Amino acid sequence: MLYVVARGAHQIYAVTLTGDATLLVGSGEQGGRDGDALESTLNYPNDLGFSPDGRYLYVNEIADNSSDGMLLAPTRIRRIEMPLR
């Protein structure tokens, strides 16, 4: 399984080796709303990682839209609980 950040779409996908993609996180709206993974909003996510037990997804994203055009925008790390499989 490969996990892909769709930065401009504000979403994160899981992609199999056969090319099947499943949306994991993000409604597609830009923002910082928590909640259900598919209803939450992300703000230009750019990196991710998983906890060792796979329970949490950690997402690095832009923290503030007011920094548009800046070379170094402030970032934040969000923790998203993954659904049990």
Coordinates of C-alpha atoms in Angstrom, one line a residue:
M1 CA 0.0 0.0 0.0
L2 CA 1.2 3.5 -0.9
Y3 CA -0.2 6.6 0.8
V4 CA -0.4 9.7 -1.4
V5 CA -0.9 13.3 -0.4
A6 CA -3.0 15.3 -2.8
R7 CA -1.8 18.6 -1.6
G8 CA -4.0 20.9 -3.8
A9 CA -7.0 18.7 -3.3
H10 CA -6.6 18.8 0.5
Q11 CA -6.9 15.0 0.7
I12 CA -5.0 11.8 1.4
Y13 CA -5.4 8.5 -0.6
A14 CA -4.3 4.9 -0.1
V15 CA -3.2 3.4 -3.5
T16 CA -2.7 -0.3 -4.1
L17 CA 0.0 -1.8 -6.3
T18 CA -2.7 -2.5 -8.9
G19 CA -3.6 1.2 -9.0
D20 CA -6.8 1.2 -7.0
A21 CA -7.1 4.4 -5.0
T22 CA -9.2 4.9 -1.8
L23 CA -9.8 8.2 -0.2
L24 CA -8.7 8.1 3.4
V25 CA -8.9 11.7 4.7
G26 CA -10.3 15.0 3.6
S27 CA -13.6 16.3 2.3
G28 CA -11.8 18.2 -0.4
E29 CA -12.4 21.5 1.3
Q30 CA -9.5 23.6 2.5
G31 CA -9.4 24.1 6.3
G32 CA -8.6 22.6 9.7
R33 CA -11.9 21.0 10.8
D34 CA -11.5 17.8 12.8
G35 CA -14.0 14.9 13.0
D36 CA -14.7 12.0 10.8
A37 CA -11.8 11.3 8.4
L38 CA -13.9 11.9 5.3
E39 CA -15.6 15.0 6.6
S40 CA -12.5 16.6 8.1
T41 CA -10.7 19.3 6.2
L42 CA -7.0 19.7 5.5
N43 CA -4.9 22.8 4.5
Y44 CA -2.3 21.8 1.8
P45 CA -1.1 18.6 3.5
N46 CA 2.5 17.9 2.5
D47 CA 3.8 15.0 4.4
L48 CA 2.4 12.1 6.5
G49 CA 3.4 9.3 8.8
F50 CA 1.8 6.5 10.8
S51 CA 2.1 5.5 14.4
P52 CA 3.8 2.2 14.9
D53 CA 0.5 0.4 15.6
G54 CA -1.2 2.0 12.6
R55 CA -3.9 3.6 14.7
Y56 CA -3.0 7.2 14.0
L57 CA -2.1 9.1 10.8
Y58 CA 0.1 12.2 11.4
V59 CA -0.2 14.9 8.7
N60 CA 2.0 17.9 8.3
E61 CA 0.1 20.8 6.7
I62 CA 0.1 24.6 6.4
A63 CA -1.1 26.2 9.6
D64 CA -2.2 29.6 8.4
N65 CA -3.4 30.8 5.0
S66 CA -2.3 34.4 5.7
S67 CA 1.2 33.3 4.7
D68 CA 0.4 32.7 1.0
G69 CA 3.3 33.7 -1.1
M70 CA 5.8 33.3 1.8
L71 CA 8.7 31.0 1.2
L72 CA 8.4 29.5 4.7
A73 CA 4.8 29.1 5.8
P74 CA 4.2 28.0 9.4
T75 CA 3.1 24.4 9.6
R76 CA 1.3 22.2 12.1
I77 CA 1.1 18.4 12.6
R78 CA -2.4 16.9 13.0
R79 CA -3.2 13.4 14.4
I80 CA -6.1 11.6 12.8
E81 CA -7.4 8.3 14.2
M82 CA -7.6 5.7 11.5
P83 CA -10.7 3.4 11.3
L84 CA -10.3 -0.2 12.4
R85 CA -9.9 -2.6 9.5

